[in-house]
Amino acid sequence: QVFPDIQPRLFSISSSMTVHPQQVHLTVAVVRFKTPMKRIATGLCTNWLSEIDPRSLTSNSSSQVFPDNLPSSLARVWIRRSSTLFKLPADPSVPLILVGPGTGVAPFRAFIEQR
């Protein structure tokens, strides 16, 4: 092979299963930067995701998503349970201090939706 296989990209889910039981939302930062040679470089997955018009998405019976505006594209998605217990307190009156080193804002968006 000339090029190595593309490695999986891991994203945190940013939607509540209670609010959106049939959907998974992602919050991502689109990666675009200028290289030392002054070329514009883009992130492979985030750039691809940013080009999809969400209104054009349709699902087939096997629950795979096919963007109509990218007819040759198919995204395989796996949901992996976190190995850590990351959940809201049962009592909604309990105040929260949210710190997300490495996770970004995605899980907090889901928490806000849940509450």
PDB file of C-alpha atoms in Angstrom:
ATOM      1  CA  GLN A   1       0.000   0.000   0.000  1.00  0.00           C
ATOM      2  CA  VAL A   2       1.173   3.491  -0.792  1.00  0.00           C
ATOM      3  CA  PHE A   3      -0.940   5.138   1.892  1.00  0.00           C
ATOM      4  CA  PRO A   4      -1.596   3.761   5.379  1.00  0.00           C
ATOM      5  CA  ASP A   5      -5.159   2.959   6.469  1.00  0.00           C
ATOM      6  CA  ILE A   6      -7.085   5.869   7.919  1.00  0.00           C
ATOM      7  CA  GLN A   7      -7.208   5.535  11.685  1.00  0.00           C
ATOM      8  CA  PRO A   8     -10.553   5.803  13.512  1.00  0.00           C
ATOM      9  CA  ARG A   9     -11.580   9.231  14.759  1.00  0.00           C
ATOM     10  CA  LEU A  10     -13.032   9.415  18.257  1.00  0.00           C
ATOM     11  CA  PHE A  11     -15.653  12.049  19.062  1.00  0.00           C
ATOM     12  CA  SER A  12     -17.689  12.658  22.197  1.00  0.00           C
ATOM     13  CA  ILE A  13     -21.455  12.454  21.828  1.00  0.00           C
ATOM     14  CA  SER A  14     -23.051  15.815  22.576  1.00  0.00           C
ATOM     15  CA  SER A  15     -26.735  14.898  22.704  1.00  0.00           C
ATOM     16  CA  SER A  16     -29.004  13.448  25.344  1.00  0.00           C
ATOM     17  CA  MET A  17     -30.563  10.049  24.611  1.00  0.00           C
ATOM     18  CA  THR A  18     -33.670  11.228  26.464  1.00  0.00           C
ATOM     19  CA  VAL A  19     -34.089  14.302  24.265  1.00  0.00           C
ATOM     20  CA  HIS A  20     -32.976  12.665  20.984  1.00  0.00           C
ATOM     21  CA  PRO A  21     -33.589   8.897  21.318  1.00  0.00           C
ATOM     22  CA  GLN A  22     -33.094   8.177  17.579  1.00  0.00           C
ATOM     23  CA  GLN A  23     -30.160  10.535  16.949  1.00  0.00           C
ATOM     24  CA  VAL A  24     -26.536  11.012  17.911  1.00  0.00           C
ATOM     25  CA  HIS A  25     -25.197  14.570  17.820  1.00  0.00           C
ATOM     26  CA  LEU A  26     -21.517  15.430  17.623  1.00  0.00           C
ATOM     27  CA  THR A  27     -19.857  18.724  18.451  1.00  0.00           C
ATOM     28  CA  VAL A  28     -16.612  19.039  16.538  1.00  0.00           C
ATOM     29  CA  ALA A  29     -14.107  21.745  15.718  1.00  0.00           C
ATOM     30  CA  VAL A  30     -13.302  21.875  12.023  1.00  0.00           C
ATOM     31  CA  VAL A  31      -9.525  21.632  11.670  1.00  0.00           C
ATOM     32  CA  ARG A  32      -8.039  24.128   9.198  1.00  0.00           C
ATOM     33  CA  PHE A  33      -4.564  25.591   9.487  1.00  0.00           C
ATOM     34  CA  LYS A  34      -1.706  27.016   7.466  1.00  0.00           C
ATOM     35  CA  THR A  35       1.404  24.835   7.204  1.00  0.00           C
ATOM     36  CA  PRO A  36       4.940  26.238   7.511  1.00  0.00           C
ATOM     37  CA  MET A  37       4.986  26.148   3.679  1.00  0.00           C
ATOM     38  CA  LYS A  38       1.899  28.461   3.685  1.00  0.00           C
ATOM     39  CA  ARG A  39      -0.480  25.773   2.400  1.00  0.00           C
ATOM     40  CA  ILE A  40      -3.940  25.347   3.872  1.00  0.00           C
ATOM     41  CA  ALA A  41      -4.327  21.966   5.552  1.00  0.00           C
ATOM     42  CA  THR A  42      -7.623  20.542   6.764  1.00  0.00           C
ATOM     43  CA  GLY A  43      -8.603  17.773   9.119  1.00  0.00           C
ATOM     44  CA  LEU A  44      -9.700  14.690   7.230  1.00  0.00           C
ATOM     45  CA  CYS A  45     -12.810  13.805   9.200  1.00  0.00           C
ATOM     46  CA  THR A  46     -13.889  17.207  10.541  1.00  0.00           C
ATOM     47  CA  ASN A  47     -13.600  18.792   7.104  1.00  0.00           C
ATOM     48  CA  TRP A  48     -15.632  15.950   5.547  1.00  0.00           C
ATOM     49  CA  LEU A  49     -18.306  16.300   8.235  1.00  0.00           C
ATOM     50  CA  SER A  50     -18.487  20.069   7.738  1.00  0.00           C
ATOM     51  CA  GLU A  51     -19.303  19.592   4.035  1.00  0.00           C
ATOM     52  CA  ILE A  52     -22.418  17.489   4.703  1.00  0.00           C
ATOM     53  CA  ASP A  53     -25.747  19.309   4.577  1.00  0.00           C
ATOM     54  CA  PRO A  54     -27.739  17.757   7.455  1.00  0.00           C
ATOM     55  CA  ARG A  55     -31.004  18.396   5.575  1.00  0.00           C
ATOM     56  CA  SER A  56     -29.856  15.971   2.878  1.00  0.00           C
ATOM     57  CA  LEU A  57     -29.342  12.990   5.196  1.00  0.00           C
ATOM     58  CA  THR A  58     -31.577   9.973   4.754  1.00  0.00           C
ATOM     59  CA  SER A  59     -31.544   6.620   6.489  1.00  0.00           C
ATOM     60  CA  ASN A  60     -32.126   3.218   4.989  1.00  0.00           C
ATOM     61  CA  SER A  61     -33.522   0.174   6.739  1.00  0.00           C
ATOM     62  CA  SER A  62     -30.127  -0.928   8.058  1.00  0.00           C
ATOM     63  CA  SER A  63     -29.685   2.433   9.861  1.00  0.00           C
ATOM     64  CA  GLN A  64     -26.712   3.516   7.774  1.00  0.00           C
ATOM     65  CA  VAL A  65     -26.695   7.175   6.846  1.00  0.00           C
ATOM     66  CA  PHE A  66     -26.174   8.227   3.232  1.00  0.00           C
ATOM     67  CA  PRO A  67     -25.620  11.936   2.540  1.00  0.00           C
ATOM     68  CA  ASP A  68     -27.386  12.727  -0.752  1.00  0.00           C
ATOM     69  CA  ASN A  69     -24.946  15.525  -1.533  1.00  0.00           C
ATOM     70  CA  LEU A  70     -22.020  13.064  -1.289  1.00  0.00           C
ATOM     71  CA  PRO A  71     -23.416  10.039  -3.121  1.00  0.00           C
ATOM     72  CA  SER A  72     -20.272   7.930  -2.948  1.00  0.00           C
ATOM     73  CA  SER A  73     -19.794   8.561   0.780  1.00  0.00           C
ATOM     74  CA  LEU A  74     -20.678   6.218   3.579  1.00  0.00           C
ATOM     75  CA  ALA A  75     -19.652   6.724   7.171  1.00  0.00           C
ATOM     76  CA  ARG A  76     -19.284   3.683   9.372  1.00  0.00           C
ATOM     77  CA  VAL A  77     -20.004   4.665  12.930  1.00  0.00           C
ATOM     78  CA  TRP A  78     -19.453   2.716  16.113  1.00  0.00           C
ATOM     79  CA  ILE A  79     -20.732   3.782  19.491  1.00  0.00           C
ATOM     80  CA  ARG A  80     -18.386   2.852  22.309  1.00  0.00           C
ATOM     81  CA  ARG A  81     -19.399   3.051  25.932  1.00  0.00           C
ATOM     82  CA  SER A  82     -17.032   5.072  28.011  1.00  0.00           C
ATOM     83  CA  SER A  83     -15.017   3.142  30.555  1.00  0.00           C
ATOM     84  CA  THR A  84     -15.652   5.923  33.083  1.00  0.00           C
ATOM     85  CA  LEU A  85     -18.900   6.652  34.868  1.00  0.00           C
ATOM     86  CA  PHE A  86     -19.796  10.101  33.589  1.00  0.00           C
ATOM     87  CA  LYS A  87     -23.340  11.053  34.546  1.00  0.00           C
ATOM     88  CA  LEU A  88     -25.425  13.755  36.140  1.00  0.00           C
ATOM     89  CA  PRO A  89     -26.513  13.564  39.787  1.00  0.00           C
ATOM     90  CA  ALA A  90     -30.062  12.258  40.168  1.00  0.00           C
ATOM     91  CA  ASP A  91     -31.081  15.428  42.037  1.00  0.00           C
ATOM     92  CA  PRO A  92     -31.303  18.291  39.492  1.00  0.00           C
ATOM     93  CA  SER A  93     -30.899  20.889  42.280  1.00  0.00           C
ATOM     94  CA  VAL A  94     -27.311  19.764  42.932  1.00  0.00           C
ATOM     95  CA  PRO A  95     -24.961  22.431  41.537  1.00  0.00           C
ATOM     96  CA  LEU A  96     -22.330  21.330  39.025  1.00  0.00           C
ATOM     97  CA  ILE A  97     -18.794  22.387  38.280  1.00  0.00           C
ATOM     98  CA  LEU A  98     -17.977  21.089  34.816  1.00  0.00           C
ATOM     99  CA  VAL A  99     -14.357  20.635  33.738  1.00  0.00           C
ATOM    100  CA  GLY A 100     -13.579  18.812  30.518  1.00  0.00           C
ATOM    101  CA  PRO A 101      -9.876  18.294  29.937  1.00  0.00           C
ATOM    102  CA  GLY A 102      -9.649  16.358  26.703  1.00  0.00           C
ATOM    103  CA  THR A 103     -13.405  16.046  26.175  1.00  0.00           C
ATOM    104  CA  GLY A 104     -14.192  19.604  25.153  1.00  0.00           C
ATOM    105  CA  VAL A 105     -17.761  20.875  25.455  1.00  0.00           C
ATOM    106  CA  ALA A 106     -19.570  17.898  23.897  1.00  0.00           C
ATOM    107  CA  PRO A 107     -20.592  16.024  27.070  1.00  0.00           C
ATOM    108  CA  PHE A 108     -21.628  19.283  28.732  1.00  0.00           C
ATOM    109  CA  ARG A 109     -23.956  20.093  25.835  1.00  0.00           C
ATOM    110  CA  ALA A 110     -25.607  16.707  26.460  1.00  0.00           C
ATOM    111  CA  PHE A 111     -25.872  17.468  30.186  1.00  0.00           C
ATOM    112  CA  ILE A 112     -27.584  20.801  29.475  1.00  0.00           C
ATOM    113  CA  GLU A 113     -30.057  19.081  27.147  1.00  0.00           C
ATOM    114  CA  GLN A 114     -30.723  16.413  29.755  1.00  0.00           C
ATOM    115  CA  ARG A 115     -31.480  18.943  32.471  1.00  0.00           C
TER     116      ARG A 115
END
